[in-house]
Short mmCIF file of C-alpha atoms and ligand atoms in Angstrom, two decimals:
data_model
loop_
_atom_site.label_atom_id
_atom_site.label_comp_id
_atom_site.label_asym_id
_atom_site.label_seq_id
_atom_site.Cartn_x
_atom_site.Cartn_y
_atom_site.Cartn_z
CA UNK A 1 -193.97 -2.37 -141.79
CA UNK A 2 -190.59 -2.14 -140.18
CA UNK A 3 -189.94 -0.78 -136.73
CA UNK A 4 -189.54 2.99 -136.59
CA UNK A 5 -186.03 4.12 -135.65
CA UNK A 6 -185.39 7.19 -133.51
CA UNK A 7 -182.14 9.01 -132.78
CA UNK A 8 -180.97 9.93 -129.27
CA UNK A 9 -177.91 11.84 -128.03
CA UNK A 10 -174.70 10.29 -126.67
CA UNK A 11 -174.78 13.05 -124.03
CA UNK A 12 -178.24 12.19 -122.68
CA UNK A 13 -176.80 10.87 -119.39
CA UNK A 14 -174.32 13.68 -118.97
CA UNK A 15 -175.24 15.56 -115.80
CA UNK A 16 -173.37 18.03 -113.65
CA UNK A 17 -171.19 19.57 -116.32
CA UNK A 18 -171.22 23.35 -116.46
CA UNK A 19 -172.96 24.57 -119.61
CA UNK A 20 -174.30 21.13 -120.64
CA UNK A 21 -178.01 20.37 -120.40
CA UNK A 22 -178.45 16.69 -121.32
CA UNK A 23 -180.98 16.31 -124.15
CA UNK A 24 -183.25 13.38 -123.41
CA UNK A 25 -185.52 13.45 -126.44
CA UNK A 26 -185.29 11.66 -129.78
CA UNK A 27 -185.69 12.70 -133.41
CA UNK A 28 -186.27 11.10 -136.81
CA UNK A 29 -183.48 10.38 -139.28
CA UNK A 30 -184.45 13.49 -141.24
CA UNK A 31 -183.89 15.78 -138.26
CA UNK A 32 -180.68 14.01 -137.24
CA UNK A 33 -179.42 14.48 -140.80
CA UNK A 34 -180.35 18.14 -141.14
CA UNK A 35 -179.17 19.17 -137.65
CA UNK A 36 -175.99 17.08 -137.64
CA UNK A 37 -175.59 17.24 -133.88
CA UNK A 38 -177.92 16.96 -130.88
CA UNK A 39 -178.80 20.19 -128.98
CA UNK A 40 -176.48 19.13 -126.11
CA UNK A 41 -173.64 18.69 -128.64
CA UNK A 42 -173.82 14.91 -128.35
CA UNK A 43 -173.88 12.63 -131.39
CA UNK A 44 -177.09 11.08 -132.72
CA UNK A 45 -177.51 7.31 -132.21
CA UNK A 46 -180.14 5.10 -133.88
CA UNK A 47 -182.44 3.08 -131.63
CA UNK A 48 -183.25 0.31 -132.19
CA UNK A 49 -180.45 -0.83 -134.48
CA UNK A 50 -182.21 -2.74 -137.27
CA UNK A 51 -181.34 -6.40 -137.79
CA UNK A 52 -180.84 -7.94 -141.24
CA UNK A 53 -181.37 -11.73 -141.56
CA UNK A 54 -178.24 -13.54 -142.71
CA UNK A 55 -180.21 -15.07 -145.63
CA UNK A 56 -180.82 -11.57 -147.01
CA UNK A 57 -177.10 -10.84 -146.77
CA UNK A 58 -176.14 -14.11 -148.49
CA UNK A 59 -178.63 -13.37 -151.26
CA UNK A 60 -176.36 -10.47 -152.28
CA UNK A 61 -173.65 -12.87 -153.45
CA UNK A 62 -172.63 -11.98 -157.00
CA UNK A 63 -174.98 -8.98 -157.03
CA UNK A 64 -173.88 -5.37 -157.60
CA UNK A 65 -172.94 -3.01 -154.78
CA UNK A 66 -176.15 -1.02 -155.15
CA UNK A 67 -178.16 -4.07 -154.00
CA UNK A 68 -176.22 -4.14 -150.72
CA UNK A 69 -176.73 -0.40 -150.41
CA UNK A 70 -180.50 -0.83 -150.81
CA UNK A 71 -180.62 -3.58 -148.19
CA UNK A 72 -178.88 -1.44 -145.57
CA UNK A 73 -180.57 1.84 -146.50
CA UNK A 74 -184.10 0.39 -146.38
CA UNK A 75 -183.36 -1.20 -142.98
CA UNK A 76 -182.84 2.32 -141.61
CA UNK A 77 -185.00 4.49 -143.84
CA UNK A 78 -187.99 2.47 -145.05
CA UNK A 79 -190.36 4.60 -142.93
CA UNK A 80 -189.00 7.93 -144.11
CA UNK A 81 -188.24 7.48 -147.84
CA UNK A 82 -189.95 5.57 -150.61
CA UNK A 83 -188.18 2.66 -152.27
CA UNK A 84 -188.16 4.45 -155.66
CA UNK A 85 -186.40 7.53 -154.28
CA UNK A 86 -183.85 5.40 -152.43
CA UNK A 87 -183.14 3.39 -155.61
CA UNK A 88 -182.32 6.65 -157.39
CA UNK A 89 -180.15 7.99 -154.56
CA UNK A 90 -178.21 4.74 -154.34
CA UNK A 91 -177.71 4.47 -158.11
CA UNK A 92 -176.39 8.03 -158.32
CA UNK A 93 -174.14 7.63 -155.28
CA UNK A 94 -172.48 4.36 -156.27
CA UNK A 95 -171.53 4.56 -159.92
CA UNK A 96 -167.94 3.33 -159.51
CA UNK A 97 -166.37 -0.07 -158.74
CA UNK A 98 -165.65 -1.52 -155.27
CA UNK A 99 -162.82 -4.02 -155.90
CA UNK A 100 -162.14 -6.87 -153.47
CA UNK A 101 -158.60 -8.00 -154.25
CA UNK A 102 -157.02 -11.18 -152.94
CA UNK A 103 -153.58 -10.66 -151.41
CA UNK A 104 -152.85 -14.17 -150.09
CA UNK A 105 -155.00 -17.20 -149.14
CA UNK A 106 -158.40 -15.75 -148.19
CA UNK A 107 -156.96 -12.43 -147.01
CA UNK A 108 -158.36 -9.56 -149.07
CA UNK A 109 -158.04 -5.84 -149.52
CA UNK A 110 -161.23 -3.93 -150.21
CA UNK A 111 -160.36 -0.87 -152.30
CA UNK A 112 -162.56 2.05 -151.38
CA UNK A 113 -160.47 4.36 -153.56
CA UNK A 114 -162.31 4.39 -156.89
CA UNK A 115 -164.70 7.28 -156.21
CA UNK A 116 -164.37 10.79 -157.66
CA UNK A 117 -161.75 11.94 -155.12
CA UNK A 118 -160.10 8.51 -154.70
CA UNK A 119 -160.86 8.39 -150.97
CA UNK A 120 -163.29 6.21 -149.01
CA UNK A 121 -164.94 9.45 -147.85
CA UNK A 122 -166.68 9.52 -151.26
CA UNK A 123 -168.91 6.60 -150.16
CA UNK A 124 -170.40 8.50 -147.24
CA UNK A 125 -170.41 12.01 -148.71
CA UNK A 126 -172.17 11.08 -151.96
CA UNK A 127 -175.09 9.37 -150.27
CA UNK A 128 -175.39 12.00 -147.55
CA UNK A 129 -175.50 14.81 -150.13
CA UNK A 130 -178.43 13.18 -151.93
CA UNK A 131 -180.27 12.41 -148.70
CA UNK A 132 -179.93 16.08 -147.71
CA UNK A 133 -181.27 17.19 -151.08
CA UNK A 134 -184.29 14.92 -150.61
CA UNK A 135 -185.01 15.88 -147.00
CA UNK A 136 -184.44 19.66 -147.22
CA UNK A 137 -187.41 21.99 -146.68
CA UNK A 138 -189.23 22.19 -150.00
CA UNK A 139 -188.60 25.41 -151.90
CA UNK A 140 -185.76 26.46 -149.61
CA UNK A 141 -182.20 26.25 -150.84
CA UNK A 142 -179.65 24.60 -148.52
CA UNK A 143 -176.30 26.35 -148.30
CA UNK A 144 -173.51 24.07 -147.12
CA UNK A 145 -170.39 25.70 -145.67
CA UNK A 146 -167.25 23.59 -145.30
CA UNK A 147 -163.85 24.53 -143.90
CA UNK A 148 -161.14 22.17 -145.09
CA UNK A 149 -157.43 21.64 -144.85
CA UNK A 150 -157.57 19.52 -148.02
CA UNK A 151 -159.13 16.13 -148.67
CA UNK A 152 -162.48 16.32 -146.87
CA UNK A 153 -163.39 19.48 -148.77
CA UNK A 154 -162.95 17.91 -152.17
CA UNK A 155 -164.82 14.71 -151.22
CA UNK A 156 -167.74 16.76 -149.88
CA UNK A 157 -167.60 19.22 -152.81
CA UNK A 158 -167.59 16.45 -155.44
CA UNK A 159 -170.37 14.67 -153.58
CA UNK A 160 -172.69 17.70 -153.76
CA UNK A 161 -171.80 18.62 -157.32
CA UNK A 162 -174.97 18.84 -159.39
CA UNK A 163 -177.19 17.90 -156.43
CA UNK A 164 -180.52 19.69 -156.66
CA UNK A 165 -181.39 22.53 -154.30
CA UNK A 166 -178.01 22.76 -152.60
CA UNK A 167 -175.04 25.10 -153.00
CA UNK A 168 -171.67 24.44 -151.40
CA UNK A 169 -168.99 26.91 -150.32
CA UNK A 170 -165.60 25.42 -149.45
CA UNK A 171 -163.13 27.56 -147.53
CA UNK A 172 -159.50 26.52 -147.64
CA UNK A 173 -156.27 28.18 -146.43
CA UNK A 174 -154.56 29.64 -149.50
CA UNK A 175 -151.02 28.59 -148.67
CA UNK A 176 -151.64 25.41 -146.64
CA UNK A 177 -152.99 23.11 -149.36
CA UNK A 178 -150.86 21.25 -151.91
CA UNK A 179 -150.92 22.18 -155.59
CA UNK A 180 -152.97 19.12 -156.48
CA UNK A 181 -155.39 19.65 -153.60
CA UNK A 182 -155.91 23.24 -154.73
CA UNK A 183 -156.65 22.00 -158.25
CA UNK A 184 -159.15 19.48 -156.88
CA UNK A 185 -160.96 22.13 -154.84
CA UNK A 186 -160.96 24.95 -157.42
CA UNK A 187 -162.18 22.88 -160.35
CA UNK A 188 -165.28 21.15 -158.95
CA UNK A 189 -167.52 23.84 -160.44
CA UNK A 190 -171.32 23.99 -160.96
CA UNK A 191 -172.97 24.53 -157.57
CA UNK A 192 -169.69 24.19 -155.65
CA UNK A 193 -167.63 27.35 -155.08
CA UNK A 194 -164.10 27.27 -153.68
CA UNK A 195 -163.03 30.19 -151.49
CA UNK A 196 -159.33 30.68 -151.01
CA UNK A 197 -158.75 32.36 -147.64
CA UNK A 198 -155.68 34.43 -146.89
CA UNK A 199 -155.07 32.73 -143.58
CA UNK A 200 -154.74 29.40 -141.82
CA UNK A 201 -157.10 26.43 -141.52
CA UNK A 202 -158.18 27.73 -138.10
CA UNK A 203 -159.25 31.01 -139.74
CA UNK A 204 -161.41 29.10 -142.21
CA UNK A 205 -162.99 27.12 -139.41
CA UNK A 206 -163.67 30.27 -137.39
CA UNK A 207 -165.31 32.05 -140.33
CA UNK A 208 -167.65 29.09 -140.83
CA UNK A 209 -168.45 28.79 -137.13
CA UNK A 210 -169.24 32.50 -136.86
CA UNK A 211 -171.53 32.31 -139.87
CA UNK A 212 -173.47 29.40 -138.31
CA UNK A 213 -174.11 31.35 -135.13
CA UNK A 214 -174.88 34.69 -136.84
CA UNK A 215 -178.63 35.47 -136.46
CA UNK A 216 -178.54 37.82 -139.45
CA UNK A 217 -177.82 34.83 -141.71
CA UNK A 218 -180.66 32.59 -140.46
CA UNK A 219 -182.70 33.04 -143.65
CA UNK A 220 -179.93 31.55 -145.73
CA UNK A 221 -180.53 28.06 -144.36
CA UNK A 222 -176.86 27.34 -143.64
CA UNK A 223 -175.79 23.80 -142.82
CA UNK A 224 -172.62 21.79 -142.36
CA UNK A 225 -171.65 18.48 -143.92
CA UNK A 226 -169.74 17.62 -140.89
CA UNK A 227 -168.14 14.21 -140.35
CA UNK A 228 -170.07 13.43 -137.17
CA UNK A 229 -173.42 13.48 -138.99
CA UNK A 230 -175.14 10.08 -138.76
CA UNK A 231 -175.87 10.53 -142.47
CA UNK A 232 -172.20 9.85 -143.04
CA UNK A 233 -172.12 6.75 -140.82
CA UNK A 234 -175.04 4.89 -142.42
CA UNK A 235 -173.38 4.56 -145.87
CA UNK A 236 -170.24 3.22 -144.21
CA UNK A 237 -172.12 0.15 -142.96
CA UNK A 238 -172.84 -0.97 -146.52
CA UNK A 239 -169.41 -2.04 -147.71
CA UNK A 240 -168.85 -4.45 -144.80
CA UNK A 241 -172.10 -6.22 -145.62
CA UNK A 242 -171.18 -6.21 -149.31
CA UNK A 243 -167.67 -7.64 -148.73
CA UNK A 244 -169.03 -10.39 -146.51
CA UNK A 245 -171.73 -11.37 -148.99
CA UNK A 246 -169.19 -11.67 -151.82
CA UNK A 247 -166.57 -13.67 -149.91
CA UNK A 248 -168.05 -15.68 -147.05
CA UNK A 249 -169.80 -18.99 -146.76
CA UNK A 250 -173.18 -18.80 -144.99
CA UNK A 251 -172.68 -18.00 -141.31
CA UNK A 252 -168.90 -18.03 -141.57
CA UNK A 253 -167.07 -15.52 -139.38
CA UNK A 254 -164.92 -12.73 -140.80
CA UNK A 255 -162.23 -10.36 -139.48
CA UNK A 256 -162.17 -6.76 -140.74
CA UNK A 257 -159.22 -4.40 -140.32
CA UNK A 258 -160.03 -0.69 -140.60
CA UNK A 259 -157.26 1.97 -140.44
CA UNK A 260 -158.73 4.48 -138.00
CA UNK A 261 -158.63 8.21 -137.26
CA UNK A 262 -161.98 9.63 -136.18
CA UNK A 263 -163.44 6.08 -136.04
CA UNK A 264 -166.34 6.73 -138.43
CA UNK A 265 -165.25 4.03 -140.84
CA UNK A 266 -164.76 1.43 -138.08
CA UNK A 267 -168.09 2.44 -136.57
CA UNK A 268 -169.75 1.29 -139.80
CA UNK A 269 -168.35 -2.19 -139.13
CA UNK A 270 -169.46 -2.11 -135.49
CA UNK A 271 -173.03 -1.34 -136.62
CA UNK A 272 -172.86 -4.02 -139.33
CA UNK A 273 -172.03 -6.58 -136.62
CA UNK A 274 -174.88 -5.39 -134.44
CA UNK A 275 -177.18 -5.70 -137.47
CA UNK A 276 -176.29 -9.38 -137.70
CA UNK A 277 -173.04 -9.64 -139.69
CA UNK A 278 -170.85 -12.46 -138.27
CA UNK A 279 -167.79 -10.33 -137.47
CA UNK A 280 -165.29 -12.31 -135.42
CA UNK A 281 -163.19 -9.27 -134.55
CA UNK A 282 -162.99 -5.63 -135.61
CA UNK A 283 -159.33 -4.66 -135.90
CA UNK A 284 -158.80 -0.88 -135.55
CA UNK A 285 -155.16 0.00 -136.09
CA UNK A 286 -154.13 3.62 -135.52
CA UNK A 287 -150.93 5.47 -136.41
CA UNK A 288 -148.77 6.86 -133.61
CA UNK A 289 -151.83 8.56 -132.14
CA UNK A 290 -152.28 5.61 -129.80
CA UNK A 291 -154.87 6.87 -127.29
CA UNK A 292 -157.33 4.08 -128.18
CA UNK A 293 -154.99 1.02 -128.19
CA UNK A 294 -153.60 2.36 -124.88
CA UNK A 295 -157.12 2.59 -123.51
CA UNK A 296 -157.94 -1.02 -124.45
CA UNK A 297 -154.70 -2.10 -122.82
CA UNK A 298 -154.84 -0.08 -119.59
CA UNK A 299 -158.52 0.71 -119.17
CA UNK A 300 -157.70 4.40 -118.74
CA UNK A 301 -158.49 6.91 -121.49
CA UNK A 302 -156.22 9.88 -122.14
CA UNK A 303 -156.53 11.88 -125.32
CA UNK A 304 -153.43 13.06 -127.18
CA UNK A 305 -153.22 16.83 -127.57
CA UNK A 306 -151.95 18.15 -129.88
CA UNK A 307 -152.19 15.12 -132.14
CA UNK A 308 -149.01 13.59 -133.57
CA UNK A 309 -148.15 14.29 -137.22
CA UNK A 310 -147.75 10.94 -139.00
CA UNK A 311 -147.41 9.70 -142.56
CA UNK A 312 -151.05 8.59 -142.63
CA UNK A 313 -152.08 12.21 -142.19
CA UNK A 314 -155.85 11.71 -142.46
CA UNK A 315 -155.60 9.68 -139.24
CA UNK A 316 -153.74 12.27 -137.16
CA UNK A 317 -156.41 12.41 -134.49
CA UNK A 318 -155.73 12.63 -130.75
CA UNK A 319 -159.36 12.27 -129.63
CA UNK A 320 -161.56 10.52 -132.23
CA UNK A 321 -164.92 12.24 -132.62
CA UNK A 322 -166.79 8.94 -133.00
CA UNK A 323 -165.30 7.50 -129.81
CA UNK A 324 -168.41 8.94 -128.12
CA UNK A 325 -170.50 6.56 -130.23
CA UNK A 326 -168.30 3.53 -129.47
CA UNK A 327 -168.42 4.30 -125.75
CA UNK A 328 -172.20 4.68 -125.89
CA UNK A 329 -172.63 1.32 -127.66
CA UNK A 330 -170.64 -0.34 -124.86
CA UNK A 331 -172.48 1.48 -122.06
CA UNK A 332 -170.15 4.46 -121.46
CA UNK A 333 -170.06 8.23 -121.96
CA UNK A 334 -167.15 10.37 -123.10
CA UNK A 335 -167.56 14.06 -123.96
CA UNK A 336 -166.24 16.13 -126.82
CA UNK A 337 -163.26 17.30 -124.79
CA UNK A 338 -162.19 13.71 -124.08
CA UNK A 339 -163.34 13.46 -120.44
CA UNK A 340 -164.85 10.06 -119.57
CA UNK A 341 -167.99 10.35 -117.42
CA UNK A 342 -169.04 6.72 -117.48
CA UNK A 343 -166.58 3.99 -118.45
CA UNK A 344 -167.83 1.43 -121.00
CA UNK A 345 -167.72 -2.34 -120.51
CA UNK A 346 -164.08 -2.72 -121.42
CA UNK A 347 -164.01 -6.52 -121.32
CA UNK A 348 -166.80 -6.70 -123.86
CA UNK A 349 -164.94 -4.15 -125.98
CA UNK A 350 -161.76 -6.24 -125.82
CA UNK A 351 -163.70 -9.29 -126.94
CA UNK A 352 -165.03 -7.51 -130.02
CA UNK A 353 -162.28 -5.03 -130.90
CA UNK A 354 -158.52 -5.25 -131.27
CA UNK A 355 -156.44 -2.10 -131.65
CA UNK A 356 -152.74 -1.50 -132.13
CA UNK A 357 -150.57 1.53 -132.89
CA UNK A 358 -148.45 1.28 -136.05
CA UNK A 359 -145.37 3.51 -136.27
CA UNK A 360 -144.42 5.43 -139.42
CA UNK A 361 -141.39 3.17 -139.76
CA UNK A 362 -143.59 0.04 -139.72
CA UNK A 363 -145.94 1.73 -142.17
CA UNK A 364 -143.11 2.29 -144.65
CA UNK A 365 -141.79 -1.25 -144.19
CA UNK A 366 -145.27 -2.63 -144.80
CA UNK A 367 -145.66 -0.70 -148.06
CA UNK A 368 -142.34 -2.09 -149.24
CA UNK A 369 -142.93 -5.65 -148.03
CA UNK A 370 -146.45 -6.08 -149.40
CA UNK A 371 -145.23 -4.78 -152.75
CA UNK A 372 -142.15 -7.03 -152.84
CA UNK A 373 -143.88 -10.17 -151.50
CA UNK A 374 -147.35 -9.93 -152.99
CA UNK A 375 -147.02 -7.29 -155.73
CA UNK A 376 -149.66 -5.34 -153.88
CA UNK A 377 -149.48 -1.55 -153.78
CA UNK A 378 -150.71 0.16 -150.60
CA UNK A 379 -150.60 3.81 -149.53
CA UNK A 380 -149.83 4.81 -145.91
CA UNK A 381 -153.40 4.53 -144.50
CA UNK A 382 -154.06 1.16 -146.07
CA UNK A 383 -150.63 -0.03 -144.90
CA UNK A 384 -151.55 0.79 -141.30
CA UNK A 385 -154.68 -1.33 -141.81
CA UNK A 386 -152.82 -4.29 -143.30
CA UNK A 387 -150.05 -4.22 -140.68
CA UNK A 388 -152.69 -4.06 -137.93
CA UNK A 389 -154.28 -7.19 -139.36
CA UNK A 390 -150.91 -8.96 -139.42
CA UNK A 391 -150.27 -8.07 -135.77
CA UNK A 392 -153.72 -9.36 -134.84
CA UNK A 393 -153.11 -12.68 -136.62
CA UNK A 394 -149.65 -13.01 -135.04
CA UNK A 395 -151.11 -12.49 -131.60
CA UNK A 396 -154.35 -14.49 -131.83
CA UNK A 397 -153.47 -17.10 -134.43
CA UNK A 398 -154.39 -17.34 -138.07
CA UNK A 399 -157.98 -16.78 -139.12
CA UNK A 400 -159.25 -17.90 -142.53
CA UNK A 401 -161.33 -15.01 -143.85
CA UNK A 402 -159.96 -11.46 -143.41
CA UNK A 403 -160.57 -8.16 -145.20
CA UNK A 404 -158.41 -5.08 -144.72
CA UNK A 405 -159.61 -1.69 -145.98
CA UNK A 406 -157.66 0.53 -148.38
CA UNK A 407 -159.00 4.04 -147.77
CA UNK A 408 -157.16 6.12 -150.40
CA UNK A 409 -155.51 5.63 -153.77
CA UNK A 410 -151.68 5.29 -153.78
CA UNK A 411 -151.47 7.97 -156.49
CA UNK A 412 -152.48 10.52 -153.86
CA UNK A 413 -149.08 9.93 -152.22
CA UNK A 414 -146.69 9.99 -155.19
CA UNK A 415 -143.58 11.17 -153.31
CA UNK A 416 -143.79 8.56 -150.57
CA UNK A 417 -144.42 5.69 -153.01
CA UNK A 418 -141.71 6.84 -155.38
CA UNK A 419 -139.20 7.15 -152.52
CA UNK A 420 -139.97 3.65 -151.18
CA UNK A 421 -140.55 1.65 -154.34
CA UNK A 422 -139.09 3.72 -157.17
CA UNK A 423 -142.35 3.64 -159.11
CA UNK A 424 -144.91 6.36 -159.65
CA UNK A 425 -148.45 5.04 -159.25
CA UNK A 426 -150.88 5.84 -162.04
CA UNK A 427 -153.75 8.18 -161.24
CA UNK A 428 -157.13 6.45 -160.93
CA UNK A 429 -159.61 7.01 -163.79
CA UNK A 430 -161.57 9.52 -161.72
CA UNK A 431 -158.58 11.82 -161.23
CA UNK A 432 -157.02 11.69 -164.68
CA UNK A 433 -156.80 15.06 -166.38
CA UNK A 434 -157.11 16.93 -163.08
CA UNK A 435 -153.88 18.87 -163.65
CA UNK A 436 -155.22 20.31 -166.90
CA UNK A 437 -158.57 21.43 -165.49
CA UNK A 438 -159.20 25.12 -164.92
CA UNK A 439 -161.07 26.73 -162.06
CA UNK A 440 -161.11 30.01 -160.27
CA UNK A 441 -161.49 30.30 -156.50
CA UNK A 442 -162.94 33.41 -154.91
CA UNK A 443 -160.14 35.08 -152.91
CA UNK A 444 -161.04 36.33 -149.45
CA UNK A 445 -159.20 37.90 -146.52
CA UNK A 446 -159.71 36.22 -143.15
CA UNK A 447 -162.11 38.93 -141.95
CA UNK A 448 -165.60 37.89 -140.88
CA UNK A 449 -167.18 41.13 -142.16
CA UNK A 450 -165.89 40.40 -145.66
CA UNK A 451 -167.10 36.79 -145.50
CA UNK A 452 -170.53 37.90 -144.35
CA UNK A 453 -170.76 40.47 -147.17
CA UNK A 454 -169.79 37.75 -149.62
CA UNK A 455 -172.47 35.39 -148.29
CA UNK A 456 -175.16 38.08 -148.26
CA UNK A 457 -174.54 39.06 -151.85
CA UNK A 458 -174.06 35.52 -153.27
CA UNK A 459 -176.21 33.05 -151.37
CA UNK A 460 -179.59 32.03 -152.76
CA UNK A 461 -182.57 31.56 -150.45
CA UNK A 462 -185.13 29.87 -152.70
CA UNK A 463 -184.97 27.06 -155.18
C1 PLP B 501 -160.54 10.00 -143.12
C2 PLP B 501 -159.57 8.97 -143.50
C3 PLP B 501 -159.25 7.87 -142.67
C4 PLP B 501 -159.79 7.72 -141.28
O1 PLP B 501 -161.15 7.39 -141.26
P1 PLP B 501 -161.99 7.62 -139.92
O2 PLP B 501 -163.39 7.33 -140.29
O3 PLP B 501 -161.79 9.06 -139.53
O4 PLP B 501 -161.45 6.71 -138.88
C5 PLP B 501 -158.37 6.91 -143.14
N1 PLP B 501 -157.80 7.02 -144.36
C6 PLP B 501 -158.08 8.05 -145.19
C7 PLP B 501 -157.40 8.11 -146.50
C8 PLP B 501 -158.96 9.06 -144.80
O5 PLP B 501 -159.21 10.09 -145.62
#
């Protein structure tokens, strides 16, 4: 029997802050998944972090992705879910390819852009949705509310589509999403309902927040599929282990470069290393939101507020939500507002992590150069990752085995690619035909009373 893993809060040592009562208990994975956040608003952290023997990782060589997923998932969940159920969850979650493409020498790009919404967020959202379905209270329907400004909503919506016992309501600002994004959100269908709000993203977020704290809605079993849920971090450990097993010689070290916004993706790599993966260095390039590379350089953390609008828009983050987890792993504490209460061991962090800010101009140049030199097509997020890797290698010397992550499909950025390269990238298989699909959102004003009426007359309690 494996060791039982419990989940504690990153805020457990946070004393003396008005309104914060540090929560010093622990919960199971199930509770961490269904609650999303600790009672003191800290993030859940697994303890102990399970270790996977390198022989088990090497045994994945040439095997399908689902085998790597089982190895990682059982390391965390063996005590809470049977092997048969996990096999089913994993098979349903990962039914699309995970290409590892060689760019030059042994430098690779791992394409995490082949899922239903052509974003790496599919990996985490699909597994989390199925775990939630399994762990929900029997007989009670779970109602997931999501406010979105675009991409996260469709990844979460697609992930929950057809999942038993769960309904999803996605609120988006009517005039702030692009035509294609609106199509993606409106046409998911089945148990996923799009709600087009006459207002801004902030209005959507406020409606959802009010609903969560409204005692008259308690019976509806509302939940969020929020990005700080540990259920979204666990699946993001898998692809690092998979990539290593397919490319490395036994015990060989590897460098990963992960374009970073809220640091959830990079956190997956940090956990993979702590589980035993021989990661030489984790490269975490950011766009012009450079609070983290500045911190590693100066030792002083200052968030950026408001965040800077860059080409790699999914990484426009001025205070990464998962920084709290990175700080905790290195012995520090930072709160949700960005105040550091205990500084982490920065020298240890510098030994393990390299971070650099990539400007929009460098991002564009990288897209053009990798295409011209290597015939390799990147979109803005993946270009930040690749350029970050190049800077790392320039500064620390060449390293044989490197993998950079492509987090979205270039066809999601047709104007930028067309402008730079004069070609229009073909839509991935999963998104073909999207423009012809039909769907009807429910239209809503930004008033909470109307939203509440809508919920009360539409939400199901039992299933
Ligand atoms: C969300 C996102 C990122 C950033 O990932 P984090 O886990 O927030 O660091 C990068 N690229 C794309 C395309 C994304 O959607």
